[in-house]
Amino acid sequence: MLQRLTEDFEYSEILDVASRCDDASEQLAYVAAFTISSYSTTSSRIGKPFNPLLGETYEYDRTDDLGWKVINEQVSHHPPMVAQHCVGRGWTCWQEFTMTSKFRGKYLQIVPLGIAYVEFKNGNKYSWRKVTTTVHNIIVGKLWVDQHGDMEIIGRGNTSGLKCHLKFIPYSYFSKESQRRVKGAVMDSSGKVTWIINGTWDDKVEICKVTDVSGSETNPVYETNSPIVAWSRKIPHPDSQKYYNFTLLACQMNEPEEGVAPTDSRLRPDQRLMENQMWDDANKEKVRLEEKQRAVRRVRESEAEQAAQTGQPYKPYEPIWFKQVKDEDTGGVIHKYTGKYWECKSKQDWSMCPDIF
């Protein structure tokens, strides 16, 4: 799951372009294209990822060629929550990912609850929440995935007042729209539409600058410049079905790497045994790891109970690389990166890592 979330940066070059935009509205249009690109592989990747163990991490450093590096940590088990922090060329992106799921008989709905941010070197900052994912044919038939709902990308700080509304149109047998369609508009602080976004979440997205508006207030007609392709999906390898429809980046991300934290997903034994088709051993390891996690949780619950009975304060579980702080934009609580992971990696000092495997 931690690796899967890192695939959000498959098309990080969109943010590289956005960081060079002088016009905030144009920058927001590119940010919108980036948020859509994170769904590019979901139509062909329907397998359920492993649930991370509490304290499990995943890091990936592609600074030399792709210009970004990321650290993820499972910061909560109930509810399951991942904190992520990524630094790129002229931008920083961070998010909390948690969700609820609703089983509706024929389909399963996954509703993300976390919030994501990107901030550029000039101080421009934007936030958004992901849309609903529905997995169809849970009981009978071939599984397929749809993304639908409304996404609001909001300008923060310097760009306060700017916003982009995106509509992910749900699949419909009777719709005249192309399937997997996304459309939207960037609006300035006065509500005037400045950019139009149009495309599909599994293929490409075009952005157009609005030059003139005609028609009525309820049915405006926008004249635009020629469309700019802000993002188009990289064509998967013809043999990709043989390796779980992974993209090249997903395959590279899964390669074992020396020097990572001992809690890194790639060191997780049940996952690696399963990849090597040692099914029985993988199942035994999975049971062992889950029981080990439960035992640690039981000890914490017992200590918390004893502290409550004696009136002593009890320190709850704290993540290793993130800390809970008040979100200056929403007023809620968010996990913020402490900035220590890469420093500890350079020293190979993993003394603060829990023994989870």
Short mmCIF file of C-alpha atoms in Angstrom, two decimals:
data_model
loop_
_atom_site.label_atom_id
_atom_site.label_comp_id
_atom_site.label_asym_id
_atom_site.label_seq_id
_atom_site.Cartn_x
_atom_site.Cartn_y
_atom_site.Cartn_z
CA MET A 1 0.00 0.00 0.00
CA LEU A 2 2.87 2.37 0.82
CA GLN A 3 4.45 1.59 -2.56
CA ARG A 4 1.11 1.97 -4.35
CA LEU A 5 0.66 5.47 -2.91
CA THR A 6 4.14 6.43 -4.12
CA GLU A 7 2.95 5.75 -7.67
CA ASP A 8 1.05 9.05 -7.38
CA PHE A 9 4.36 10.58 -8.55
CA GLU A 10 4.60 8.55 -11.77
CA TYR A 11 3.95 11.81 -13.67
CA SER A 12 5.85 14.17 -11.38
CA GLU A 13 7.07 16.12 -14.41
CA ILE A 14 3.66 17.87 -14.40
CA LEU A 15 4.58 19.46 -11.07
CA ASP A 16 8.00 20.37 -12.48
CA VAL A 17 6.20 22.34 -15.23
CA ALA A 18 3.78 23.85 -12.69
CA SER A 19 6.70 25.08 -10.56
CA ARG A 20 7.90 27.18 -13.51
CA CYS A 21 4.51 28.88 -14.10
CA ASP A 22 4.37 32.60 -13.29
CA ASP A 23 0.57 32.69 -13.53
CA ALA A 24 -1.08 31.02 -10.50
CA SER A 25 -4.20 30.06 -12.49
CA GLU A 26 -2.08 28.22 -15.06
CA GLN A 27 -0.13 26.59 -12.24
CA LEU A 28 -3.39 25.38 -10.68
CA ALA A 29 -4.47 23.91 -14.04
CA TYR A 30 -1.29 21.81 -14.09
CA VAL A 31 -1.84 20.78 -10.46
CA ALA A 32 -5.32 19.60 -11.48
CA ALA A 33 -3.78 17.52 -14.29
CA PHE A 34 -1.36 16.01 -11.76
CA THR A 35 -4.15 14.99 -9.37
CA ILE A 36 -5.93 13.22 -12.26
CA SER A 37 -2.74 11.42 -13.34
CA SER A 38 -2.59 9.53 -10.03
CA TYR A 39 -5.54 7.42 -11.25
CA SER A 40 -3.86 6.44 -14.52
CA THR A 41 -3.19 2.80 -13.64
CA THR A 42 -6.24 2.07 -11.50
CA SER A 43 -8.28 0.71 -14.43
CA SER A 44 -5.80 -2.15 -14.93
CA ARG A 45 -4.60 -2.65 -11.33
CA ILE A 46 -7.46 -4.22 -9.39
CA GLY A 47 -5.47 -6.37 -6.95
CA LYS A 48 -5.75 -5.39 -3.29
CA PRO A 49 -2.42 -4.18 -1.83
CA PHE A 50 -1.01 -5.52 1.45
CA ASN A 51 -2.19 -3.61 4.52
CA PRO A 52 0.92 -2.03 6.10
CA LEU A 53 1.94 -2.93 9.65
CA LEU A 54 2.02 -0.10 12.18
CA GLY A 55 5.40 1.60 11.82
CA GLU A 56 6.07 0.12 8.37
CA THR A 57 7.81 2.55 6.01
CA TYR A 58 8.64 2.89 2.35
CA GLU A 59 11.25 5.25 0.91
CA TYR A 60 12.23 5.94 -2.66
CA ASP A 61 14.96 8.32 -3.78
CA ARG A 62 14.99 9.22 -7.48
CA THR A 63 16.54 12.66 -7.02
CA ASP A 64 19.31 12.01 -9.56
CA ASP A 65 17.06 11.22 -12.54
CA LEU A 66 13.42 12.05 -11.73
CA GLY A 67 14.16 14.85 -9.27
CA TRP A 68 12.16 13.65 -6.26
CA LYS A 69 12.40 11.52 -3.14
CA VAL A 70 9.60 10.28 -0.88
CA ILE A 71 9.13 8.77 2.56
CA ASN A 72 5.89 7.06 3.68
CA GLU A 73 4.98 5.70 7.11
CA GLN A 74 1.98 3.81 8.48
CA VAL A 75 1.25 6.18 11.38
CA SER A 76 -1.96 4.64 12.70
CA HIS A 77 -3.51 1.18 12.68
CA HIS A 78 -7.04 2.00 13.89
CA PRO A 79 -8.02 3.75 11.70
CA PRO A 80 -5.39 2.71 9.12
CA MET A 81 -3.52 5.86 8.08
CA VAL A 82 -0.46 6.57 5.93
CA ALA A 83 1.55 9.80 6.06
CA GLN A 84 3.63 10.72 3.01
CA HIS A 85 6.19 13.44 2.27
CA CYS A 86 7.78 14.01 -1.15
CA VAL A 87 10.34 16.66 -2.20
CA GLY A 88 10.76 17.43 -5.91
CA ARG A 89 12.21 20.05 -8.26
CA GLY A 90 10.82 23.29 -6.88
CA TRP A 91 7.86 21.63 -5.08
CA THR A 92 6.99 19.69 -1.95
CA CYS A 93 3.98 17.39 -1.73
CA TRP A 94 2.56 15.74 1.39
CA GLN A 95 -0.59 13.86 2.24
CA GLU A 96 -2.41 11.76 4.79
CA PHE A 97 -4.25 8.79 3.34
CA THR A 98 -7.07 7.14 5.23
CA MET A 99 -10.42 5.89 4.00
CA THR A 100 -13.73 4.24 4.71
CA SER A 101 -15.20 1.43 2.63
CA LYS A 102 -18.81 0.53 1.95
CA PHE A 103 -19.83 -2.88 0.64
CA ARG A 104 -22.98 -2.71 -1.45
CA GLY A 105 -23.38 -6.32 -2.52
CA LYS A 106 -22.31 -6.09 -6.16
CA TYR A 107 -19.69 -3.41 -5.62
CA LEU A 108 -17.32 -1.95 -3.06
CA GLN A 109 -16.92 1.80 -2.55
CA ILE A 110 -13.68 3.27 -1.18
CA VAL A 111 -14.04 6.82 0.11
CA PRO A 112 -10.68 8.58 0.84
CA LEU A 113 -10.76 10.87 3.90
CA GLY A 114 -7.24 12.32 3.98
CA ILE A 115 -6.05 15.62 2.55
CA ALA A 116 -3.14 16.24 0.14
CA TYR A 117 -1.03 19.38 -0.32
CA VAL A 118 1.53 20.71 -2.77
CA GLU A 119 3.63 23.82 -2.14
CA PHE A 120 5.92 25.46 -4.71
CA LYS A 121 9.19 27.31 -4.16
CA ASN A 122 7.41 30.68 -4.62
CA GLY A 123 5.06 29.89 -1.70
CA ASN A 124 1.99 29.02 -3.79
CA LYS A 125 0.12 26.21 -2.06
CA TYR A 126 -2.89 24.03 -2.94
CA SER A 127 -4.84 21.26 -1.24
CA TRP A 128 -7.34 18.61 -2.37
CA ARG A 129 -9.09 15.39 -1.35
CA LYS A 130 -9.28 12.31 -3.56
CA VAL A 131 -12.52 11.13 -5.17
CA THR A 132 -14.47 7.92 -4.56
CA THR A 133 -13.25 4.64 -6.09
CA THR A 134 -15.82 1.93 -6.85
CA VAL A 135 -14.83 -1.68 -7.56
CA HIS A 136 -17.60 -3.44 -9.51
CA ASN A 137 -18.49 -7.15 -9.88
CA ILE A 138 -17.19 -8.10 -6.44
CA ILE A 139 -19.22 -11.36 -6.38
CA VAL A 140 -19.56 -12.43 -10.03
CA GLY A 141 -17.87 -11.37 -13.27
CA LYS A 142 -14.69 -9.53 -14.13
CA LEU A 143 -13.63 -6.87 -11.64
CA TRP A 144 -13.47 -3.32 -12.96
CA VAL A 145 -12.82 0.05 -11.34
CA ASP A 146 -14.45 3.46 -11.71
CA GLN A 147 -13.49 6.85 -10.24
CA HIS A 148 -16.28 9.34 -9.65
CA GLY A 149 -17.26 12.39 -7.66
CA ASP A 150 -16.23 16.02 -7.29
CA MET A 151 -12.75 17.22 -6.39
CA GLU A 152 -12.08 20.75 -5.19
CA ILE A 153 -8.48 21.96 -5.38
CA ILE A 154 -8.19 25.00 -3.14
CA GLY A 155 -5.54 27.72 -3.17
CA ARG A 156 -3.94 28.35 0.23
CA GLY A 157 -1.79 31.24 1.50
CA ASN A 158 -0.51 33.27 -1.49
CA THR A 159 -3.14 31.71 -3.77
CA SER A 160 -6.08 32.01 -1.38
CA GLY A 161 -9.30 32.54 -3.35
CA LEU A 162 -8.17 30.49 -6.34
CA LYS A 163 -9.89 27.16 -6.80
CA CYS A 164 -10.39 24.41 -9.36
CA HIS A 165 -13.48 22.24 -9.50
CA LEU A 166 -13.10 18.84 -11.17
CA LYS A 167 -15.94 16.44 -11.92
CA PHE A 168 -15.11 12.75 -12.39
CA ILE A 169 -18.14 11.54 -14.34
CA PRO A 170 -19.33 8.07 -13.24
CA TYR A 171 -19.53 5.26 -15.78
CA SER A 172 -22.96 5.03 -17.44
CA TYR A 173 -24.10 2.68 -20.17
CA PHE A 174 -26.45 5.40 -21.45
CA SER A 175 -24.09 8.38 -21.20
CA LYS A 176 -23.18 10.39 -24.30
CA GLU A 177 -19.93 11.35 -22.58
CA SER A 178 -16.75 9.36 -23.21
CA GLN A 179 -16.20 6.95 -20.32
CA ARG A 180 -13.76 7.84 -17.51
CA ARG A 181 -14.23 11.50 -18.38
CA VAL A 182 -13.01 14.33 -16.18
CA LYS A 183 -13.87 17.96 -16.77
CA GLY A 184 -13.38 21.08 -14.74
CA ALA A 185 -12.47 24.72 -14.52
CA VAL A 186 -10.04 26.98 -12.69
CA MET A 187 -11.67 30.05 -11.13
CA ASP A 188 -10.05 33.21 -9.75
CA SER A 189 -11.05 34.84 -6.47
CA SER A 190 -14.00 36.59 -8.14
CA GLY A 191 -15.37 33.29 -9.52
CA LYS A 192 -14.33 34.05 -13.10
CA VAL A 193 -13.30 30.95 -15.09
CA THR A 194 -9.71 31.32 -16.35
CA TRP A 195 -8.75 27.78 -17.48
CA ILE A 196 -10.73 24.76 -18.69
CA ILE A 197 -9.62 21.18 -17.92
CA ASN A 198 -10.81 18.28 -20.05
CA GLY A 199 -9.79 14.65 -20.50
CA THR A 200 -10.00 11.13 -19.13
CA TRP A 201 -8.37 9.78 -15.98
CA ASP A 202 -6.81 6.78 -17.73
CA ASP A 203 -5.47 8.44 -20.90
CA LYS A 204 -4.75 12.18 -21.09
CA VAL A 205 -5.75 15.63 -19.86
CA GLU A 206 -5.77 18.90 -21.82
CA ILE A 207 -5.88 22.41 -20.37
CA CYS A 208 -7.06 25.52 -22.23
CA LYS A 209 -6.74 29.19 -21.30
CA VAL A 210 -10.07 31.06 -21.52
CA THR A 211 -9.87 34.11 -23.79
CA ASP A 212 -13.53 35.19 -23.94
CA VAL A 213 -16.96 34.29 -22.58
CA SER A 214 -20.28 34.53 -24.42
CA GLY A 215 -23.74 33.10 -23.86
CA SER A 216 -25.85 33.56 -20.74
CA GLU A 217 -24.83 33.45 -17.09
CA THR A 218 -26.50 30.06 -16.65
CA ASN A 219 -25.14 28.66 -19.91
CA PRO A 220 -21.77 30.32 -20.62
CA VAL A 221 -19.78 29.54 -23.76
CA TYR A 222 -16.01 29.78 -23.34
CA GLU A 223 -13.63 30.68 -26.12
CA THR A 224 -10.14 29.31 -25.48
CA ASN A 225 -6.64 29.15 -26.87
CA SER A 226 -5.45 25.90 -28.42
CA PRO A 227 -5.43 23.07 -25.88
CA ILE A 228 -2.19 22.10 -24.14
CA VAL A 229 -1.66 18.41 -23.34
CA ALA A 230 -0.78 18.66 -19.66
CA TRP A 231 -0.53 14.91 -19.19
CA SER A 232 -0.81 11.78 -21.32
CA ARG A 233 -0.39 8.26 -20.07
CA LYS A 234 2.79 6.38 -20.90
CA ILE A 235 1.82 3.35 -22.99
CA PRO A 236 2.33 0.20 -20.88
CA HIS A 237 4.71 -2.49 -22.10
CA PRO A 238 2.97 -5.13 -24.30
CA ASP A 239 3.92 -7.82 -21.76
CA SER A 240 2.75 -5.85 -18.70
CA GLN A 241 -0.06 -8.34 -18.02
CA LYS A 242 2.62 -10.90 -17.22
CA TYR A 243 3.79 -8.75 -14.30
CA TYR A 244 0.54 -7.62 -12.70
CA ASN A 245 0.13 -4.62 -15.05
CA PHE A 246 2.93 -2.84 -13.21
CA THR A 247 4.39 0.19 -14.96
CA LEU A 248 8.15 0.46 -15.34
CA LEU A 249 8.27 2.76 -12.28
CA ALA A 250 6.24 0.31 -10.18
CA CYS A 251 8.66 -2.50 -11.10
CA GLN A 252 11.66 -0.33 -10.25
CA MET A 253 10.09 0.70 -6.94
CA ASN A 254 9.76 -2.93 -5.91
CA GLU A 255 13.45 -3.79 -6.40
CA PRO A 256 15.26 -4.58 -3.12
CA GLU A 257 17.57 -1.75 -2.08
CA GLU A 258 20.44 -1.62 0.39
CA GLY A 259 20.63 0.95 3.17
CA VAL A 260 16.88 1.48 3.67
CA ALA A 261 15.22 1.44 7.12
CA PRO A 262 14.65 -2.05 8.61
CA THR A 263 10.92 -1.25 8.54
CA ASP A 264 10.84 -0.78 4.73
CA SER A 265 8.07 -2.61 2.83
CA ARG A 266 10.60 -4.30 0.54
CA LEU A 267 12.05 -6.12 3.57
CA ARG A 268 8.67 -7.48 4.64
CA PRO A 269 9.13 -11.28 4.61
CA ASP A 270 5.58 -12.47 3.83
CA GLN A 271 5.33 -10.12 0.86
CA ARG A 272 8.69 -11.21 -0.56
CA LEU A 273 7.89 -14.93 -0.07
CA MET A 274 4.60 -14.45 -1.89
CA GLU A 275 6.41 -12.76 -4.79
CA ASN A 276 8.71 -15.78 -4.96
CA GLN A 277 5.61 -18.04 -5.14
CA MET A 278 6.36 -19.69 -1.78
CA TRP A 279 2.68 -19.55 -0.85
CA ASP A 280 2.66 -21.74 2.30
CA ASP A 281 5.67 -19.99 3.81
CA ALA A 282 4.15 -16.60 2.92
CA ASN A 283 0.91 -17.48 4.75
CA LYS A 284 2.80 -18.63 7.86
CA GLU A 285 4.85 -15.42 7.87
CA LYS A 286 1.72 -13.28 7.43
CA VAL A 287 0.09 -14.95 10.47
CA ARG A 288 3.32 -14.52 12.50
CA LEU A 289 3.65 -10.80 11.63
CA GLU A 290 0.00 -10.04 12.40
CA GLU A 291 0.17 -11.90 15.71
CA LYS A 292 3.38 -10.05 16.59
CA GLN A 293 1.59 -6.74 15.91
CA ARG A 294 -1.40 -7.80 18.02
CA ALA A 295 0.88 -8.79 20.93
CA VAL A 296 2.55 -5.35 20.91
CA ARG A 297 -0.88 -3.70 20.81
CA ARG A 298 -2.10 -5.82 23.77
CA VAL A 299 0.93 -4.72 25.81
CA ARG A 300 0.20 -1.05 25.01
CA GLU A 301 -3.48 -1.47 25.92
CA SER A 302 -2.53 -3.14 29.22
CA GLU A 303 -0.06 -0.35 30.06
CA ALA A 304 -2.67 2.29 29.20
CA GLU A 305 -5.19 0.54 31.48
CA GLN A 306 -2.74 0.37 34.40
CA ALA A 307 -1.83 4.04 33.92
CA ALA A 308 -5.51 5.01 33.97
CA GLN A 309 -6.11 3.03 37.19
CA THR A 310 -3.18 4.66 38.96
CA GLY A 311 -3.90 8.11 37.56
CA GLN A 312 -0.56 8.24 35.74
CA PRO A 313 -0.26 9.84 32.28
CA TYR A 314 0.25 7.35 29.46
CA LYS A 315 2.07 8.29 26.29
CA PRO A 316 0.19 6.88 23.27
CA TYR A 317 1.94 5.42 20.21
CA GLU A 318 3.91 8.00 18.24
CA PRO A 319 5.12 7.59 14.65
CA ILE A 320 8.88 7.60 14.05
CA TRP A 321 9.26 10.05 11.13
CA PHE A 322 6.06 12.12 11.43
CA LYS A 323 4.40 13.99 14.29
CA GLN A 324 0.85 15.17 14.88
CA VAL A 325 0.45 18.94 14.60
CA LYS A 326 -2.38 21.38 14.03
CA ASP A 327 -2.96 22.01 10.32
CA GLU A 328 -2.55 25.77 9.84
CA ASP A 329 -4.95 25.70 6.85
CA THR A 330 -7.85 23.55 8.06
CA GLY A 331 -7.49 23.76 11.84
CA GLY A 332 -7.56 19.97 12.05
CA VAL A 333 -4.76 17.59 13.08
CA ILE A 334 -2.30 16.36 10.47
CA HIS A 335 0.87 14.27 10.51
CA LYS A 336 3.83 16.45 9.55
CA TYR A 337 7.22 15.10 8.46
CA THR A 338 9.94 15.72 11.08
CA GLY A 339 12.72 16.02 8.49
CA LYS A 340 14.93 13.37 10.10
CA TYR A 341 14.61 10.29 7.86
CA TRP A 342 17.18 11.13 5.18
CA GLU A 343 19.65 12.38 7.81
CA CYS A 344 19.36 9.05 9.68
CA LYS A 345 19.76 7.17 6.41
CA SER A 346 23.00 9.00 5.57
CA LYS A 347 24.35 7.97 9.01
CA GLN A 348 22.74 4.51 8.80
CA ASP A 349 21.36 5.20 12.29
CA TRP A 350 18.15 3.14 12.57
CA SER A 351 18.15 2.93 16.39
CA MET A 352 14.72 4.59 16.60
CA CYS A 353 13.02 2.03 14.30
CA PRO A 354 10.69 -0.53 15.95
CA ASP A 355 11.16 -4.27 15.34
CA ILE A 356 8.05 -5.02 13.29
CA PHE A 357 9.25 -7.85 11.03
#
